[in-house]
Amino acid sequence: MPSSHVRPLAVLSLVTALALSACSGPAAPSKKVTGAGAGATRAGGAESPAASGGGRSSVTFRGTSALTTGMLRDTAERMRRRATAQGLTGVRIDTRSDSVVVTGPAAETDRMRALGSTGLLHFRPVLAMEGPGGPQPTDTPRPRQGRAATEGLRADPTASPSAGVVPGTDASGALDAALQRLFTALDCSRPGQRPDGTDGGAPRDPVVACAAAGDTTARGTKYALAPAALDGADVDAAKAVRDTQTGSWQVRLSFTVKGAAKLADLTGRLALNQAPRNEFAVILDGAVLTAPSVGQRLTGGEAVISGSFDRRSAAQLAALVSSGALPAPLSVAEVTTVPAA
């Protein structure tokens, strides 16, 4: 997800209020997880007179590297699914020789740009974290930007942590020299240093990352993270739902059978650690949306992500997750607007 795509999201406590314009969502330093029960096509339905008012805009996306015809087709189809899932009406998505063009109401330009977010989702154990004010003792409570709770999960006392040195750490458990250098050098208050737009490295490698730029409470927080334990392929479905008790919007994730098993293994290992190493970060396109803490091994297959979502941001996040990652990162090559007559 290019850094100009998806900002207001909140994933797993996620984007507590990002603006979906750059592939990130608010990230929360930490939350508590508890167990508990090719051609053109129109997306989102026919264009309405109301939607067409105020002029029309076209957003042209190109790959950051050359895209094959098949990749362009797949990219456009995934973007259509996202538009439909969000209820984005009056939008047309076309493929051209080297680009994908999204055309729709000028008032929806930001949401059209967000359709091009890469959508890379990873779940990584936290090795270290530091807020804008500098290092904090591991036993000191940190402010939360939201809440991430898992539902439909059962506590399982049979945690079975695996032994061995975690990649990114040395024999003593401290960050190894290479990861420590990256972590020390990273300044999340400076956009130019933020590794937004990718996961910062291969899934099997440790990485450093920043809290999503749209998160007002965790802004500037940085993380050192272990290799990914789960990714978007482990999520079977995502849906924006409204909590019947609080009225707040959430994103409900349903994991695949393999994904649920991986989550149980991950939480079983993390539950034995002290903060912040009992937390896992949910990363969307290189930005930490949330880092919930774990107190017990959880089994089951669903998770509810809560934050300061509204209907639109919850739908955007669910659409990104459900549609899967785009075949390759995109950048916005051109935006044109034609005023209403």
Short mmCIF file of C-alpha atoms in Angstrom, two decimals:
data_model
loop_
_atom_site.label_atom_id
_atom_site.label_comp_id
_atom_site.label_asym_id
_atom_site.label_seq_id
_atom_site.Cartn_x
_atom_site.Cartn_y
_atom_site.Cartn_z
CA MET A 1 0.00 0.00 0.00
CA PRO A 2 1.54 3.14 -1.04
CA SER A 3 1.77 5.64 1.68
CA SER A 4 -0.97 7.67 0.11
CA HIS A 5 -3.62 5.03 0.46
CA VAL A 6 -5.52 4.19 3.67
CA ARG A 7 -5.13 6.21 6.69
CA PRO A 8 -8.19 6.16 8.78
CA LEU A 9 -8.48 2.54 9.60
CA ALA A 10 -8.12 0.70 12.69
CA VAL A 11 -7.27 -2.86 12.69
CA LEU A 12 -7.53 -4.94 15.71
CA SER A 13 -8.07 -1.95 17.59
CA LEU A 14 -6.74 -1.09 14.43
CA VAL A 15 -6.92 2.08 13.07
CA THR A 16 -8.52 3.92 15.64
CA ALA A 17 -9.57 6.57 13.36
CA LEU A 18 -7.27 6.66 10.44
CA ALA A 19 -8.32 8.27 7.32
CA LEU A 20 -7.75 5.61 4.83
CA SER A 21 -5.57 7.52 2.58
CA ALA A 22 -2.38 5.77 2.98
CA CYS A 23 -2.41 2.22 3.82
CA SER A 24 -2.12 2.36 7.51
CA GLY A 25 -4.42 2.61 10.40
CA PRO A 26 -3.98 3.76 13.84
CA ALA A 27 -1.86 1.61 15.82
CA ALA A 28 -2.14 1.09 19.45
CA PRO A 29 0.85 0.59 21.61
CA SER A 30 -0.95 -2.24 23.27
CA LYS A 31 -4.33 -3.65 23.88
CA LYS A 32 -5.73 -6.46 25.95
CA VAL A 33 -6.87 -9.61 24.21
CA THR A 34 -9.31 -11.70 26.18
CA GLY A 35 -10.84 -15.08 25.48
CA ALA A 36 -14.67 -15.32 25.20
CA GLY A 37 -17.03 -17.16 23.59
CA ALA A 38 -10.51 -6.67 -16.95
CA GLY A 39 -12.79 -4.63 -18.86
CA ALA A 40 -14.57 -1.82 -17.23
CA THR A 41 -17.11 -2.56 -14.61
CA ARG A 42 -19.22 -0.61 -12.18
CA ALA A 43 -18.58 -1.24 -8.52
CA GLY A 44 -21.14 -0.76 -5.84
CA GLY A 45 -24.19 -0.48 -8.06
CA ALA A 46 -25.58 2.04 -10.48
CA GLU A 47 -24.55 5.62 -10.25
CA SER A 48 -27.14 7.82 -8.62
CA PRO A 49 -27.81 11.46 -9.43
CA ALA A 50 -26.76 12.42 -5.93
CA ALA A 51 -23.46 10.61 -6.27
CA SER A 52 -22.67 12.27 -9.59
CA GLY A 53 -23.12 15.78 -8.28
CA GLY A 54 -20.06 17.92 -7.61
CA GLY A 55 -17.98 16.80 -10.57
CA ARG A 56 -16.03 13.64 -11.43
CA SER A 57 -12.49 12.54 -10.64
CA SER A 58 -10.18 9.95 -12.17
CA VAL A 59 -7.35 8.35 -10.23
CA THR A 60 -4.69 6.56 -12.29
CA PHE A 61 -2.61 3.87 -10.58
CA ARG A 62 0.59 2.33 -11.91
CA GLY A 63 2.72 -0.40 -10.44
CA THR A 64 5.91 0.55 -8.67
CA SER A 65 7.36 -2.11 -11.01
CA ALA A 66 6.08 -3.39 -14.36
CA LEU A 67 2.72 -5.20 -14.15
CA THR A 68 1.75 -8.04 -16.48
CA THR A 69 -1.66 -8.13 -18.11
CA GLY A 70 -2.74 -10.79 -15.66
CA MET A 71 -1.57 -8.75 -12.68
CA LEU A 72 -3.47 -5.70 -13.95
CA ARG A 73 -6.62 -7.78 -14.34
CA ASP A 74 -6.30 -9.26 -10.85
CA THR A 75 -5.55 -5.85 -9.36
CA ALA A 76 -8.64 -4.29 -10.93
CA GLU A 77 -10.85 -7.15 -9.77
CA ARG A 78 -9.65 -6.87 -6.18
CA MET A 79 -10.21 -3.12 -6.26
CA ARG A 80 -13.76 -3.71 -7.52
CA ARG A 81 -14.41 -6.06 -4.63
CA ARG A 82 -13.16 -3.43 -2.22
CA ALA A 83 -15.39 -0.77 -3.75
CA THR A 84 -18.43 -3.04 -3.60
CA ALA A 85 -17.72 -4.12 -0.02
CA GLN A 86 -17.51 -0.47 1.04
CA GLY A 87 -20.73 0.50 -0.73
CA LEU A 88 -18.75 2.91 -2.89
CA THR A 89 -21.27 3.74 -5.61
CA GLY A 90 -20.90 5.39 -8.99
CA VAL A 91 -17.33 4.16 -9.42
CA ARG A 92 -15.90 2.71 -12.63
CA ILE A 93 -12.65 0.72 -12.68
CA ASP A 94 -10.82 0.18 -16.00
CA THR A 95 -7.55 -1.49 -16.95
CA ARG A 96 -5.30 0.07 -19.56
CA SER A 97 -2.00 -1.01 -21.06
CA ASP A 98 0.04 -0.24 -17.95
CA SER A 99 -2.40 1.16 -15.42
CA VAL A 100 -5.69 0.90 -13.55
CA VAL A 101 -8.00 3.92 -13.68
CA VAL A 102 -10.70 4.54 -11.09
CA THR A 103 -13.34 7.11 -12.01
CA GLY A 104 -16.13 8.35 -9.78
CA PRO A 105 -17.67 11.28 -7.89
CA ALA A 106 -15.11 13.94 -7.00
CA ALA A 107 -16.36 13.84 -3.40
CA GLU A 108 -15.09 10.24 -3.18
CA THR A 109 -11.55 10.90 -4.44
CA ASP A 110 -9.89 9.96 -1.14
CA ARG A 111 -11.80 6.68 -0.97
CA MET A 112 -10.92 5.93 -4.59
CA ARG A 113 -7.24 6.50 -3.82
CA ALA A 114 -7.56 4.12 -0.88
CA LEU A 115 -8.67 1.31 -3.21
CA GLY A 116 -5.06 1.11 -4.36
CA SER A 117 -3.67 0.25 -0.94
CA THR A 118 -1.53 -2.85 -1.16
CA GLY A 119 -3.30 -4.53 1.74
CA LEU A 120 -0.40 -6.56 3.16
CA LEU A 121 -1.50 -7.83 6.55
CA HIS A 122 0.87 -9.49 9.02
CA PHE A 123 0.73 -10.46 12.69
CA ARG A 124 4.17 -10.18 14.33
CA PRO A 125 5.31 -10.73 17.95
CA VAL A 126 6.61 -7.54 19.61
CA LEU A 127 10.25 -7.65 20.71
CA ALA A 128 10.56 -4.03 21.85
CA MET A 129 8.64 -0.78 21.67
CA GLU A 130 9.37 2.84 22.48
CA GLY A 131 7.03 5.82 22.62
CA PRO A 132 7.84 9.39 21.57
CA GLY A 133 9.06 10.09 25.10
CA GLY A 134 11.75 7.42 24.98
CA PRO A 135 12.12 3.96 26.52
CA GLN A 136 9.72 2.89 29.24
CA PRO A 137 10.14 0.16 31.86
CA THR A 138 8.57 -3.08 30.66
CA ASP A 139 6.25 -3.20 33.68
CA THR A 140 4.96 0.35 33.21
CA PRO A 141 1.42 0.56 31.75
CA ARG A 142 1.33 2.33 28.42
CA PRO A 143 -1.52 4.42 27.05
CA ARG A 144 -3.91 2.64 24.71
CA GLN A 145 -5.41 4.11 21.61
CA GLY A 146 -8.21 1.67 21.56
CA ARG A 147 -9.12 -1.86 22.52
CA ALA A 148 -8.59 -5.13 20.72
CA ALA A 149 -10.63 -8.07 21.92
CA THR A 150 -10.93 -11.55 20.54
CA GLU A 151 -14.30 -13.20 20.65
CA GLY A 152 -15.36 -16.71 19.83
CA LEU A 153 -12.05 -17.86 21.30
CA ARG A 154 -11.65 -20.28 24.16
CA ALA A 155 -8.90 -20.10 26.75
CA ASP A 156 -6.65 -23.15 26.56
CA PRO A 157 -4.31 -23.81 29.51
CA THR A 158 -2.06 -26.12 27.53
CA ALA A 159 0.37 -23.54 26.22
CA SER A 160 3.27 -25.14 24.42
CA PRO A 161 5.94 -22.53 23.69
CA SER A 162 8.73 -23.48 21.33
CA ALA A 163 12.30 -23.22 22.48
CA GLY A 164 15.20 -21.50 20.76
CA VAL A 165 16.42 -18.01 20.02
CA VAL A 166 13.85 -15.74 18.39
CA PRO A 167 15.14 -14.20 15.13
CA GLY A 168 16.17 -10.62 15.85
CA THR A 169 17.42 -11.43 19.35
CA ASP A 170 20.64 -12.85 20.78
CA ALA A 171 21.15 -15.71 23.22
CA SER A 172 20.33 -13.44 26.16
CA GLY A 173 16.99 -12.45 24.63
CA ALA A 174 18.04 -8.86 23.89
CA LEU A 175 17.72 -7.38 20.41
CA ASP A 176 20.66 -8.47 18.27
CA ALA A 177 23.08 -5.82 17.05
CA ALA A 178 21.58 -5.47 13.56
CA LEU A 179 17.98 -5.06 14.73
CA GLN A 180 19.03 -2.77 17.59
CA ARG A 181 20.75 -0.43 15.12
CA LEU A 182 17.62 -0.23 12.98
CA PHE A 183 15.41 0.31 16.02
CA THR A 184 17.63 3.05 17.44
CA ALA A 185 17.87 4.87 14.11
CA LEU A 186 14.12 4.80 13.39
CA ASP A 187 12.37 8.08 14.16
CA CYS A 188 8.63 7.63 13.78
CA SER A 189 7.99 11.34 14.18
CA ARG A 190 9.62 11.92 10.78
CA PRO A 191 7.49 10.76 7.82
CA GLY A 192 10.58 10.36 5.65
CA GLN A 193 11.88 7.65 7.96
CA ARG A 194 8.62 5.77 8.37
CA PRO A 195 8.73 2.42 6.53
CA ASP A 196 5.11 2.76 5.36
CA GLY A 197 4.05 1.04 2.16
CA THR A 198 5.66 -2.36 2.79
CA ASP A 199 6.08 -4.69 5.73
CA GLY A 200 9.63 -3.40 6.03
CA GLY A 201 11.12 -6.76 5.05
CA ALA A 202 10.41 -10.38 4.21
CA PRO A 203 7.80 -12.06 6.44
CA ARG A 204 10.48 -14.37 7.83
CA ASP A 205 12.74 -11.48 8.84
CA PRO A 206 12.54 -9.31 11.97
CA VAL A 207 11.61 -5.69 11.16
CA VAL A 208 11.09 -2.27 12.71
CA ALA A 209 7.84 -0.37 12.23
CA CYS A 210 5.92 2.71 13.35
CA ALA A 211 2.42 3.15 14.71
CA ALA A 212 0.00 4.15 11.98
CA ALA A 213 0.27 7.84 11.19
CA GLY A 214 -3.42 8.45 11.76
CA ASP A 215 -3.31 7.25 15.35
CA THR A 216 -3.38 10.29 17.60
CA THR A 217 -2.57 8.41 20.81
CA ALA A 218 0.24 6.15 19.64
CA ARG A 219 1.71 8.55 17.10
CA GLY A 220 5.49 8.36 17.10
CA THR A 221 5.64 4.94 18.78
CA LYS A 222 8.12 2.53 17.22
CA TYR A 223 8.40 -1.25 17.39
CA ALA A 224 10.99 -3.97 16.85
CA LEU A 225 9.12 -7.04 15.63
CA ALA A 226 9.84 -10.73 15.18
CA PRO A 227 9.07 -12.65 11.97
CA ALA A 228 5.40 -12.84 10.97
CA ALA A 229 3.40 -15.59 12.68
CA LEU A 230 0.25 -15.09 10.55
CA ASP A 231 -0.68 -13.10 7.48
CA GLY A 232 -3.72 -12.10 5.47
CA ALA A 233 -4.01 -15.58 3.96
CA ASP A 234 -4.83 -16.89 7.44
CA VAL A 235 -7.93 -14.69 7.60
CA ASP A 236 -10.95 -16.27 5.94
CA ALA A 237 -13.25 -13.25 6.07
CA ALA A 238 -13.61 -9.78 7.55
CA LYS A 239 -16.82 -7.87 8.12
CA ALA A 240 -17.72 -4.47 9.55
CA VAL A 241 -20.25 -4.93 12.35
CA ARG A 242 -21.86 -2.77 14.99
CA ASP A 243 -21.68 -3.71 18.66
CA THR A 244 -25.27 -4.10 19.78
CA GLN A 245 -24.43 -2.99 23.34
CA THR A 246 -22.15 0.00 22.76
CA GLY A 247 -23.20 0.99 19.25
CA SER A 248 -19.55 1.23 18.21
CA TRP A 249 -18.27 -0.11 14.90
CA GLN A 250 -15.89 -3.07 14.82
CA VAL A 251 -14.25 -5.39 12.34
CA ARG A 252 -14.92 -9.10 12.86
CA LEU A 253 -12.25 -11.48 11.55
CA SER A 254 -12.86 -15.15 10.87
CA PHE A 255 -9.68 -17.21 10.63
CA THR A 256 -9.10 -20.26 8.49
CA VAL A 257 -8.54 -23.58 10.24
CA LYS A 258 -4.78 -23.17 9.82
CA GLY A 259 -4.98 -19.52 10.86
CA ALA A 260 -6.84 -20.38 14.08
CA ALA A 261 -4.19 -22.99 14.91
CA LYS A 262 -1.41 -20.47 14.28
CA LEU A 263 -3.14 -17.89 16.48
CA ALA A 264 -3.47 -20.44 19.29
CA ASP A 265 0.23 -21.27 19.03
CA LEU A 266 1.24 -17.61 18.92
CA THR A 267 -0.86 -16.55 21.92
CA GLY A 268 0.24 -19.61 23.87
CA ARG A 269 3.87 -18.58 23.53
CA LEU A 270 3.32 -14.89 24.13
CA ALA A 271 1.17 -15.43 27.23
CA LEU A 272 4.25 -16.67 29.08
CA ASN A 273 6.16 -13.43 28.52
CA GLN A 274 6.21 -10.04 30.24
CA ALA A 275 5.26 -6.82 28.46
CA PRO A 276 5.94 -5.86 25.79
CA ARG A 277 6.84 -9.38 24.66
CA ASN A 278 3.39 -10.65 25.46
CA GLU A 279 2.03 -8.49 22.62
CA PHE A 280 1.65 -9.05 18.90
CA ALA A 281 1.49 -6.29 16.33
CA VAL A 282 -1.06 -6.23 13.55
CA ILE A 283 0.62 -4.55 10.59
CA LEU A 284 -1.14 -3.25 7.52
CA ASP A 285 1.19 -2.13 4.74
CA GLY A 286 4.08 -1.45 7.05
CA ALA A 287 2.22 0.45 9.80
CA VAL A 288 1.29 -1.03 13.17
CA LEU A 289 -2.45 -0.76 13.58
CA THR A 290 -2.52 -2.27 17.02
CA ALA A 291 -0.44 -4.36 19.41
CA PRO A 292 -2.77 -6.25 21.78
CA SER A 293 -1.40 -8.05 24.83
CA VAL A 294 -2.10 -11.71 25.50
CA GLY A 295 -2.80 -13.33 28.87
CA GLN A 296 -3.60 -16.89 27.80
CA ARG A 297 -3.53 -19.29 24.88
CA LEU A 298 -6.58 -18.70 22.73
CA THR A 299 -8.23 -21.18 20.43
CA GLY A 300 -11.22 -20.82 18.19
CA GLY A 301 -11.58 -18.95 14.98
CA GLU A 302 -12.86 -15.38 15.32
CA ALA A 303 -11.55 -12.06 16.52
CA VAL A 304 -13.23 -8.72 16.97
CA ILE A 305 -11.20 -5.60 16.37
CA SER A 306 -12.41 -2.49 18.17
CA GLY A 307 -11.14 1.07 18.10
CA SER A 308 -12.53 4.43 17.17
CA PHE A 309 -14.06 3.20 13.94
CA ASP A 310 -16.97 4.77 12.24
CA ARG A 311 -19.05 2.87 9.69
CA ARG A 312 -16.93 3.97 6.76
CA SER A 313 -13.49 3.24 8.25
CA ALA A 314 -14.63 -0.16 9.54
CA ALA A 315 -15.96 -1.03 6.08
CA GLN A 316 -12.72 0.13 4.46
CA LEU A 317 -10.62 -2.07 6.70
CA ALA A 318 -12.87 -5.08 6.25
CA ALA A 319 -12.78 -4.60 2.47
CA LEU A 320 -8.99 -4.46 2.40
CA VAL A 321 -8.65 -7.62 4.47
CA SER A 322 -11.38 -9.57 2.65
CA SER A 323 -10.14 -8.73 -0.84
CA GLY A 324 -6.58 -9.79 -0.07
CA ALA A 325 -3.38 -8.00 -0.92
CA LEU A 326 -2.93 -6.58 -4.40
CA PRO A 327 -0.51 -8.51 -6.66
CA ALA A 328 2.01 -5.66 -6.44
CA PRO A 329 2.32 -2.23 -4.81
CA LEU A 330 0.75 0.67 -6.71
CA SER A 331 1.44 4.38 -6.79
CA VAL A 332 -0.91 7.18 -7.80
CA ALA A 333 0.34 8.44 -11.13
CA GLU A 334 -2.32 11.09 -11.76
CA VAL A 335 -5.52 12.54 -10.33
CA THR A 336 -7.77 14.63 -12.56
CA THR A 337 -11.05 16.32 -11.65
CA VAL A 338 -13.73 17.67 -13.96
CA PRO A 339 -16.05 20.16 -12.18
CA ALA A 340 -19.78 19.75 -12.43
CA ALA A 341 -21.31 21.60 -15.37
#
